[in-house]
Every structure is written in C-alpha cells, then in structure tokens.
PDB file of C-alpha atoms in Angstrom:
ATOM      1  CA  MET A   1     186.052  45.637  67.386  1.00 40.00           C
ATOM      2  CA  ASN A   2     183.070  43.747  68.733  1.00 46.00           C
ATOM      3  CA  MET A   3     181.037  45.166  71.642  1.00 49.00           C
ATOM      4  CA  PRO A   4     177.722  44.284  73.303  1.00 52.00           C
ATOM      5  CA  ILE A   5     174.649  46.244  72.288  1.00 58.00           C
ATOM      6  CA  HIS A   6     172.570  47.810  75.063  1.00 65.00           C
ATOM      7  CA  PHE A   7     168.980  48.099  73.797  1.00 66.00           C
ATOM      8  CA  ASN A   8     166.123  49.868  75.698  1.00 74.00           C
ATOM      9  CA  THR A   9     162.885  48.253  74.566  1.00 76.00           C
ATOM     10  CA  LEU A  10     160.633  50.726  76.403  1.00 81.00           C
ATOM     11  CA  GLU A  11     162.302  53.755  74.871  1.00 81.00           C
ATOM     12  CA  TYR A  12     162.190  52.132  71.413  1.00 77.00           C
ATOM     13  CA  ALA A  13     158.486  51.291  71.788  1.00 78.00           C
ATOM     14  CA  ARG A  14     157.745  54.845  72.998  1.00 81.00           C
ATOM     15  CA  LYS A  15     159.484  56.366  69.976  1.00 80.00           C
ATOM     16  CA  LEU A  16     157.564  54.061  67.635  1.00 79.00           C
ATOM     17  CA  GLY A  17     154.343  55.124  69.359  1.00 79.00           C
ATOM     18  CA  ASP A  18     155.297  58.790  68.947  1.00 82.00           C
ATOM     19  CA  ALA A  19     155.865  58.111  65.256  1.00 80.00           C
ATOM     20  CA  GLY A  20     152.314  56.771  64.915  1.00 81.00           C
ATOM     21  CA  VAL A  21     152.872  53.011  65.245  1.00 78.00           C
ATOM     22  CA  PRO A  22     150.102  51.258  67.206  1.00 83.00           C
ATOM     23  CA  PRO A  23     151.187  50.374  70.774  1.00 80.00           C
ATOM     24  CA  ASP A  24     150.857  46.591  70.304  1.00 82.00           C
ATOM     25  CA  GLN A  25     152.885  46.647  67.116  1.00 82.00           C
ATOM     26  CA  ALA A  26     155.520  48.920  68.666  1.00 77.00           C
ATOM     27  CA  GLU A  27     155.925  46.627  71.693  1.00 80.00           C
ATOM     28  CA  ALA A  28     156.150  43.537  69.440  1.00 81.00           C
ATOM     29  CA  GLN A  29     158.840  45.129  67.276  1.00 78.00           C
ATOM     30  CA  ALA A  30     160.783  46.263  70.337  1.00 75.00           C
ATOM     31  CA  GLN A  31     160.586  42.786  71.904  1.00 79.00           C
ATOM     32  CA  ALA A  32     161.631  41.054  68.667  1.00 77.00           C
ATOM     33  CA  LEU A  33     164.519  43.426  68.177  1.00 75.00           C
ATOM     34  CA  ALA A  34     165.597  42.926  71.778  1.00 75.00           C
ATOM     35  CA  GLU A  35     165.621  39.115  71.301  1.00 73.00           C
ATOM     36  CA  VAL A  36     167.690  39.428  68.163  1.00 69.00           C
ATOM     37  CA  LEU A  37     170.172  41.760  69.802  1.00 68.00           C
ATOM     38  CA  HIS A  38     170.358  39.813  73.087  1.00 64.00           C
ATOM     39  CA  ASP A  39     173.908  38.588  73.770  1.00 54.00           C
ATOM     40  CA  ALA A  40     174.945  39.658  70.270  1.00 55.00           C
ATOM     41  CA  THR A  41     177.937  41.574  69.177  1.00 55.00           C
ATOM     42  CA  VAL A  42     177.904  44.050  66.360  1.00 57.00           C
ATOM     43  CA  THR A  43     180.309  46.184  64.451  1.00 64.00           C
ATOM     44  CA  PRO A  44     179.981  49.889  63.735  1.00 69.00           C
ATOM     45  CA  ALA A  45     179.000  49.000  60.190  1.00 75.00           C
ATOM     46  CA  ASP A  46     176.201  46.796  61.498  1.00 69.00           C
ATOM     47  CA  LEU A  47     175.007  49.635  63.692  1.00 73.00           C
ATOM     48  CA  LEU A  48     175.048  52.052  60.793  1.00 82.00           C
ATOM     49  CA  LEU A  49     173.124  49.585  58.647  1.00 82.00           C
ATOM     50  CA  LEU A  50     170.617  49.037  61.442  1.00 78.00           C
ATOM     51  CA  LYS A  51     170.231  52.768  61.919  1.00 81.00           C
ATOM     52  CA  THR A  52     169.645  53.291  58.211  1.00 85.00           C
ATOM     53  CA  ASP A  53     167.077  50.489  58.160  1.00 82.00           C
ATOM     54  CA  LEU A  54     165.265  51.870  61.185  1.00 84.00           C
ATOM     55  CA  LEU A  55     165.200  55.388  59.776  1.00 86.00           C
ATOM     56  CA  ALA A  56     163.788  54.067  56.523  1.00 85.00           C
ATOM     57  CA  ARG A  57     161.094  52.144  58.359  1.00 84.00           C
ATOM     58  CA  ILE A  58     160.260  55.202  60.451  1.00 84.00           C
ATOM     59  CA  ASP A  59     159.952  57.317  57.285  1.00 84.00           C
ATOM     60  CA  ILE A  60     157.673  54.701  55.756  1.00 87.00           C
ATOM     61  CA  LEU A  61     155.514  54.657  58.891  1.00 85.00           C
ATOM     62  CA  ARG A  62     155.435  58.465  58.967  1.00 85.00           C
ATOM     63  CA  ASN A  63     154.299  58.614  55.350  1.00 86.00           C
ATOM     64  CA  GLU A  64     151.629  55.986  56.024  1.00 85.00           C
ATOM     65  CA  MET A  65     150.362  57.864  59.049  1.00 86.00           C
ATOM     66  CA  LEU A  66     150.348  61.160  57.156  1.00 88.00           C
ATOM     67  CA  ALA A  67     148.350  59.524  54.387  1.00 87.00           C
ATOM     68  CA  GLN A  68     145.917  58.107  56.950  1.00 87.00           C
ATOM     69  CA  PHE A  69     145.638  61.524  58.612  1.00 83.00           C
ATOM     70  CA  GLY A  70     144.916  63.154  55.239  1.00 86.00           C
ATOM     71  CA  ALA A  71     142.259  60.572  54.419  1.00 87.00           C
ATOM     72  CA  LEU A  72     140.728  60.954  57.879  1.00 88.00           C
ATOM     73  CA  ARG A  73     140.702  64.763  57.514  1.00 88.00           C
ATOM     74  CA  THR A  74     139.002  64.516  54.137  1.00 89.00           C
ATOM     75  CA  GLU A  75     136.445  62.072  55.512  1.00 89.00           C
ATOM     76  CA  MET A  76     135.751  64.263  58.555  1.00 90.00           C
ATOM     77  CA  GLN A  77     135.394  67.366  56.400  1.00 91.00           C
ATOM     78  CA  THR A  78     132.930  65.519  54.168  1.00 89.00           C
ATOM     79  CA  GLN A  79     130.919  64.341  57.190  1.00 90.00           C
ATOM     80  CA  ILE A  80     131.002  67.842  58.727  1.00 90.00           C
ATOM     81  CA  ALA A  81     129.771  69.373  55.459  1.00 89.00           C
ATOM     82  CA  ALA A  82     126.972  66.799  55.254  1.00 88.00           C
ATOM     83  CA  LEU A  83     126.073  67.400  58.911  1.00 90.00           C
ATOM     84  CA  ARG A  84     126.088  71.170  58.337  1.00 88.00           C
ATOM     85  CA  ALA A  85     123.777  70.838  55.360  1.00 89.00           C
ATOM     86  CA  GLU A  86     121.502  68.509  57.329  1.00 89.00           C
ATOM     87  CA  MET A  87     121.429  70.868  60.325  1.00 90.00           C
ATOM     88  CA  GLN A  88     120.736  73.865  58.088  1.00 90.00           C
ATOM     89  CA  ALA A  89     117.844  72.005  56.477  1.00 89.00           C
ATOM     90  CA  GLU A  90     116.456  71.033  59.899  1.00 89.00           C
ATOM     91  CA  ILE A  91     116.911  74.606  61.165  1.00 89.00           C
ATOM     92  CA  ALA A  92     115.107  75.981  58.117  1.00 88.00           C
ATOM     93  CA  ALA A  93     112.268  73.493  58.625  1.00 88.00           C
ATOM     94  CA  LEU A  94     112.127  74.337  62.343  1.00 89.00           C
ATOM     95  CA  ARG A  95     112.117  78.067  61.547  1.00 88.00           C
ATOM     96  CA  ALA A  96     109.252  77.634  59.112  1.00 88.00           C
ATOM     97  CA  GLU A  97     107.360  75.506  61.645  1.00 89.00           C
ATOM     98  CA  MET A  98     107.957  78.034  64.437  1.00 89.00           C
ATOM     99  CA  GLN A  99     106.898  80.920  62.209  1.00 90.00           C
ATOM    100  CA  ALA A 100     103.693  79.079  61.341  1.00 88.00           C
ATOM    101  CA  GLU A 101     103.009  78.355  65.020  1.00 89.00           C
ATOM    102  CA  ILE A 102     103.800  81.975  65.940  1.00 88.00           C
ATOM    103  CA  ALA A 103     101.427  83.231  63.251  1.00 87.00           C
ATOM    104  CA  ALA A 104      98.696  80.886  64.482  1.00 87.00           C
ATOM    105  CA  LEU A 105      99.345  81.914  68.088  1.00 88.00           C
ATOM    106  CA  ARG A 106      99.275  85.596  67.096  1.00 88.00           C
ATOM    107  CA  ALA A 107      95.932  85.153  65.364  1.00 87.00           C
ATOM    108  CA  GLU A 108      94.568  83.215  68.349  1.00 88.00           C
ATOM    109  CA  MET A 109      95.798  85.826  70.818  1.00 89.00           C
ATOM    110  CA  ARG A 110      94.316  88.631  68.720  1.00 89.00           C
ATOM    111  CA  ALA A 111      90.962  86.868  68.710  1.00 88.00           C
ATOM    112  CA  GLU A 112      91.135  86.348  72.486  1.00 89.00           C
ATOM    113  CA  ILE A 113      92.183  89.986  72.990  1.00 88.00           C
ATOM    114  CA  ALA A 114      89.260  91.178  70.874  1.00 87.00           C
ATOM    115  CA  THR A 115      86.864  88.987  72.877  1.00 87.00           C
ATOM    116  CA  LEU A 116      88.378  90.186  76.149  1.00 88.00           C
ATOM    117  CA  ARG A 117      88.166  93.811  74.980  1.00 88.00           C
ATOM    118  CA  ALA A 118      84.476  93.399  74.183  1.00 86.00           C
ATOM    119  CA  GLU A 119      83.833  91.747  77.572  1.00 88.00           C
ATOM    120  CA  MET A 120      85.772  94.444  79.417  1.00 89.00           C
ATOM    121  CA  ARG A 121      83.897  97.199  77.571  1.00 88.00           C
ATOM    122  CA  ALA A 122      80.581  95.616  78.538  1.00 86.00           C
ATOM    123  CA  GLU A 123      81.697  95.267  82.165  1.00 88.00           C
ATOM    124  CA  ILE A 124      82.999  98.856  82.160  1.00 86.00           C
ATOM    125  CA  ALA A 125      79.682 100.116  80.797  1.00 86.00           C
ATOM    126  CA  THR A 126      77.797  98.186  83.492  1.00 86.00           C
ATOM    127  CA  LEU A 127      80.177  99.422  86.166  1.00 85.00           C
ATOM    128  CA  ARG A 128      79.840 102.994  84.875  1.00 85.00           C
ATOM    129  CA  GLY A 129      76.053 102.772  85.192  1.00 84.00           C
ATOM    130  CA  GLU A 130      76.328 101.370  88.718  1.00 87.00           C
ATOM    131  CA  MET A 131      78.841 104.038  89.709  1.00 86.00           C
ATOM    132  CA  LEU A 132      76.640 106.803  88.275  1.00 86.00           C
ATOM    133  CA  ALA A 133      73.677 105.483  90.240  1.00 84.00           C
ATOM    134  CA  MET A 134      75.771 105.268  93.399  1.00 88.00           C
ATOM    135  CA  LEU A 135      77.139 108.766  92.798  1.00 84.00           C
ATOM    136  CA  GLY A 136      73.590 110.112  92.364  1.00 82.00           C
ATOM    137  CA  ALA A 137      72.456 108.543  95.627  1.00 83.00           C
ATOM    138  CA  LEU A 138      75.603 109.749  97.340  1.00 82.00           C
ATOM    139  CA  HIS A 139      75.054 113.246  95.952  1.00 82.00           C
ATOM    140  CA  LYS A 140      71.527 113.333  97.353  1.00 86.00           C
ATOM    141  CA  ASP A 141      72.723 112.034 100.699  1.00 83.00           C
ATOM    142  CA  LEU A 142      75.538 114.564 100.835  1.00 83.00           C
ATOM    143  CA  GLN A 143      73.179 117.352  99.807  1.00 85.00           C
ATOM    144  CA  GLY A 144      70.865 116.454 102.694  1.00 82.00           C
ATOM    145  CA  GLN A 145      73.790 116.340 105.090  1.00 85.00           C
ATOM    146  CA  ILE A 146      75.039 119.690 103.769  1.00 83.00           C
ATOM    147  CA  ASN A 147      71.614 121.246 104.303  1.00 83.00           C
ATOM    148  CA  GLY A 148      71.551 119.853 107.831  1.00 80.00           C
ATOM    149  CA  LEU A 149      75.025 121.218 108.459  1.00 82.00           C
ATOM    150  CA  ARG A 150      73.953 124.593 107.117  1.00 82.00           C
ATOM    151  CA  GLY A 151      71.083 124.647 109.619  1.00 80.00           C
ATOM    152  CA  GLU A 152      73.468 123.689 112.401  1.00 83.00           C
ATOM    153  CA  VAL A 153      75.894 126.394 111.256  1.00 81.00           C
ATOM    154  CA  ASP A 154      73.108 128.988 111.310  1.00 82.00           C
ATOM    155  CA  GLY A 155      72.186 127.873 114.825  1.00 81.00           C
ATOM    156  CA  LEU A 156      75.815 128.118 115.849  1.00 83.00           C
ATOM    157  CA  ARG A 157      76.016 131.584 114.330  1.00 85.00           C
ATOM    158  CA  ASN A 158      73.008 132.672 116.394  1.00 84.00           C
ATOM    159  CA  GLU A 159      74.583 131.179 119.498  1.00 85.00           C
ATOM    160  CA  VAL A 160      77.825 132.996 118.695  1.00 82.00           C
ATOM    161  CA  ALA A 161      75.892 136.262 118.302  1.00 82.00           C
ATOM    162  CA  ASP A 162      74.223 135.667 121.694  1.00 83.00           C
ATOM    163  CA  LEU A 163      77.588 134.880 123.231  1.00 84.00           C
ATOM    164  CA  ARG A 164      79.031 138.060 121.749  1.00 86.00           C
ATOM    165  CA  SER A 165      76.138 140.058 123.224  1.00 84.00           C
ATOM    166  CA  GLN A 166      76.686 138.418 126.605  1.00 87.00           C
ATOM    167  CA  ILE A 167      80.397 139.123 126.344  1.00 84.00           C
ATOM    168  CA  ASP A 168      79.670 142.783 125.581  1.00 84.00           C
ATOM    169  CA  ASN A 169      77.356 142.956 128.600  1.00 85.00           C
ATOM    170  CA  LEU A 170      79.992 141.326 130.771  1.00 83.00           C
ATOM    171  CA  ARG A 171      82.575 143.755 129.420  1.00 86.00           C
ATOM    172  CA  ASN A 172      80.308 146.685 130.349  1.00 86.00           C
ATOM    173  CA  GLU A 173      79.722 145.226 133.804  1.00 85.00           C
ATOM    174  CA  VAL A 174      83.463 144.735 134.258  1.00 82.00           C
ATOM    175  CA  ASN A 175      84.085 148.335 133.232  1.00 84.00           C
ATOM    176  CA  ALA A 176      81.428 149.531 135.712  1.00 84.00           C
ATOM    177  CA  ILE A 177      83.008 147.387 138.437  1.00 83.00           C
ATOM    178  CA  ARG A 178      86.385 148.844 137.564  1.00 84.00           C
ATOM    179  CA  ARG A 179      85.007 152.368 137.856  1.00 87.00           C
ATOM    180  CA  GLU A 180      83.401 151.522 141.200  1.00 84.00           C
ATOM    181  CA  MET A 181      86.651 150.012 142.420  1.00 84.00           C
ATOM    182  CA  GLU A 182      88.538 153.111 141.286  1.00 85.00           C
ATOM    183  CA  ALA A 183      86.081 155.355 143.152  1.00 82.00           C
ATOM    184  CA  LEU A 184      86.328 153.100 146.213  1.00 82.00           C
ATOM    185  CA  ARG A 185      90.119 153.212 145.970  1.00 83.00           C
ATOM    186  CA  ASN A 186      90.066 157.019 145.859  1.00 84.00           C
ATOM    187  CA  GLU A 187      87.647 157.126 148.790  1.00 84.00           C
ATOM    188  CA  MET A 188      89.853 154.760 150.782  1.00 83.00           C
ATOM    189  CA  HIS A 189      92.885 156.910 149.999  1.00 82.00           C
ATOM    190  CA  GLU A 190      91.040 159.997 151.245  1.00 85.00           C
ATOM    191  CA  GLN A 191      89.870 158.215 154.394  1.00 84.00           C
ATOM    192  CA  LEU A 192      93.367 156.898 155.034  1.00 82.00           C
ATOM    193  CA  HIS A 193      94.787 160.390 154.544  1.00 83.00           C
ATOM    194  CA  ALA A 194      92.248 161.871 156.957  1.00 81.00           C
ATOM    195  CA  LEU A 195      92.893 159.079 159.456  1.00 83.00           C
ATOM    196  CA  ARG A 196      96.626 159.622 159.111  1.00 83.00           C
ATOM    197  CA  GLN A 197      96.181 163.345 159.773  1.00 86.00           C
ATOM    198  CA  GLU A 198      93.921 162.611 162.748  1.00 83.00           C
ATOM    199  CA  ILE A 199      96.434 160.150 164.183  1.00 82.00           C
ATOM    200  CA  ASN A 200      99.232 162.653 163.664  1.00 82.00           C
ATOM    201  CA  GLY A 201      97.171 165.310 165.519  1.00 80.00           C
ATOM    202  CA  GLN A 202      96.459 162.939 168.366  1.00 82.00           C
ATOM    203  CA  LEU A 203     100.125 162.008 168.501  1.00 82.00           C
ATOM    204  CA  GLU A 204     101.062 165.677 168.685  1.00 83.00           C
ATOM    205  CA  VAL A 205      98.550 166.221 171.523  1.00 81.00           C
ATOM    206  CA  LEU A 206      99.832 163.140 173.302  1.00 80.00           C
ATOM    207  CA  SER A 207     103.401 164.337 172.834  1.00 79.00           C
ATOM    208  CA  ALA A 208     102.491 167.739 174.305  1.00 78.00           C
ATOM    209  CA  ARG A 209     100.777 166.075 177.250  1.00 78.00           C
ATOM    210  CA  THR A 210     103.797 163.850 177.737  1.00 77.00           C
ATOM    211  CA  GLU A 211     106.067 166.880 177.790  1.00 79.00           C
ATOM    212  CA  ARG A 212     103.819 168.611 180.341  1.00 78.00           C
ATOM    213  CA  LEU A 213     103.753 165.467 182.466  1.00 76.00           C
ATOM    214  CA  GLU A 214     107.520 165.321 182.310  1.00 75.00           C
ATOM    215  CA  GLN A 215     107.716 168.957 183.391  1.00 78.00           C
ATOM    216  CA  HIS A 216     105.206 168.342 186.197  1.00 73.00           C
ATOM    217  CA  SER A 217     107.160 165.281 187.245  1.00 71.00           C
ATOM    218  CA  LYS A 218     110.352 167.285 187.387  1.00 74.00           C
ATOM    219  CA  VAL A 219     108.655 169.976 189.521  1.00 73.00           C
ATOM    220  CA  LEU A 220     107.113 167.346 191.745  1.00 74.00           C
ATOM    221  CA  PHE A 221     110.448 165.615 192.132  1.00 71.00           C
ATOM    222  CA  TRP A 222     112.048 168.977 193.016  1.00 76.00           C
ATOM    223  CA  LEU A 223     109.333 169.761 195.550  1.00 76.00           C
ATOM    224  CA  VAL A 224     109.571 166.310 197.096  1.00 74.00           C
ATOM    225  CA  GLY A 225     113.332 166.591 197.213  1.00 73.00           C
ATOM    226  CA  SER A 226     113.135 170.030 198.787  1.00 72.00           C
ATOM    227  CA  SER A 227     110.573 168.839 201.307  1.00 72.00           C
ATOM    228  CA  LEU A 228     112.725 165.890 202.198  1.00 77.00           C
ATOM    229  CA  LEU A 229     115.735 168.145 202.530  1.00 77.00           C
ATOM    230  CA  ILE A 230     113.824 170.548 204.786  1.00 76.00           C
ATOM    231  CA  ASN A 231     112.560 167.675 206.871  1.00 72.00           C
ATOM    232  CA  ALA A 232     116.060 166.309 207.141  1.00 75.00           C
ATOM    233  CA  VAL A 233     117.434 169.682 208.215  1.00 74.00           C
ATOM    234  CA  THR A 234     114.616 170.039 210.700  1.00 76.00           C
ATOM    235  CA  LEU A 235     115.237 166.615 212.113  1.00 75.00           C
ATOM    236  CA  CYS A 236     118.916 167.361 212.360  1.00 75.00           C
ATOM    237  CA  GLY A 237     118.142 170.585 214.282  1.00 70.00           C
ATOM    238  CA  VAL A 238     115.748 168.784 216.563  1.00 71.00           C
ATOM    239  CA  ALA A 239     118.254 166.076 217.155  1.00 72.00           C
ATOM    240  CA  THR A 240     120.904 168.653 217.943  1.00 72.00           C
ATOM    241  CA  LEU A 241     118.631 170.421 220.374  1.00 70.00           C
ATOM    242  CA  LEU A 242     117.731 167.163 222.000  1.00 70.00           C
ATOM    243  CA  ALA A 243     121.342 166.297 222.279  1.00 69.00           C
ATOM    244  CA  ARG A 244     122.169 169.582 223.932  1.00 67.00           C
ATOM    245  CA  THR A 245     119.333 169.189 226.354  1.00 60.00           C
TER     246      THR A 245
END
C-alpha cells in the first residue's frame, strides 16, 4: 500500500546537529531529502531501507566525530603539557629573579639600616649631652628655688609660732573674760535676789497698809452712816415737832 511521507526537515536537521554534523551540512541534507520525498509515495520496505541507510550514515558520522574528538583531546593534552612546562620554566626563572632581587634588596636595606643606626646613635649621643646639660641647669635652678622655699617656709614657721603665741594670749584673755562674766553673773544674781526680797518686803508693807486703809475705810463708812442715820432721825423728830406745833 502506497502512502505519502510526512518529513520534518527542521527535526531531521536538529538530530543531525545533535549527532555532530555541521549545521550547514545538516540543513543541506534535510533539504535534499525533503525534495526527494516531496509528493512521493513509499512502501514499508522503502521506509525500512531508508531507516537502515540513515542509521548507517549516523553511525559513520558518530564514529568520525568520536575520532575527531579523540584527536582534539590528544592535541589539547599535548598543548596543555607544553604550556605547563613553559609556565613552570617561566615560574622557575621568575622565582630565581625574585630571589636575586630580594637578596639584593635585603643587602641594601641592611646597609641602610646600619647607616641609620650609626646616625641615630650619634644623634642620641648629642641629645644625651644636651639633655644632661639642661638637667644640670635645671637642677641648679630647682636647688635655688628649693632654698628660697626653705627660707619662706622658715619665715612661715616663725609666723605660725607668733600666731600660736597670740592665740594662747587670746585664749587666756577669753578665759579671764569668762571668769569676770561668771563673777558678774553671780553678783547680778545676788543683787536680783536682794532686790526681789526688798520688793517682797515693800509689797508686804503695802499690803498691810492697804488692809489698814480698808479697815479705816470701813470704820469711816460706819461712822458716816451712823451720823447720817442720827441726822435723819433728828430731822424726823424735828419735823414731827414742827408738824405738831
């Protein structure tokens, strides 16, 4: 039975590319195969034959690509080995050059350090001499100031002794004033006591006089009352007599 063949050129070209066929060659083969199969009819036997042919071609291409990959791997390994050897040689040369430069720099730095050490020692010696001279002058100056301060301290000690003597004198005067005030206080107490007793005596005398005056007043009031009563009785008698007359 005959039937049309549906052929996908893009899928065929992609598979050829996946198998390692260059893209241009894969597209050309797909296009040529599509033209051959266009409007054609095939039998199952033709399809089987075509499949077998295509599989054989794919195997051939795979083997070719594997061989090319093997050759490329061998070539790359050879180039990598050569590059490694070249780099190792350059690294060894660079290491030797750097070691030589480091040794030269070390020697140069040691020489500069020795020169700097000598210069610093000379400057330190000069500075030590200057500092010793300055310390000597400062010591003399401080010694003079200390002697002056000692004199001032002695003067202050004398002043303190005078102040202590004055304080002792003031303390004695204060004690004398306290004793005088105590005696004056006692004298004032005695005078106040005597004055209080005198006032109490005068108050007693005044109280006695007041009592006598009260008694005299009572007697006087009684006499006046009696006199008035007698006069009233007399007047009443006179009035009665006059009335009878």
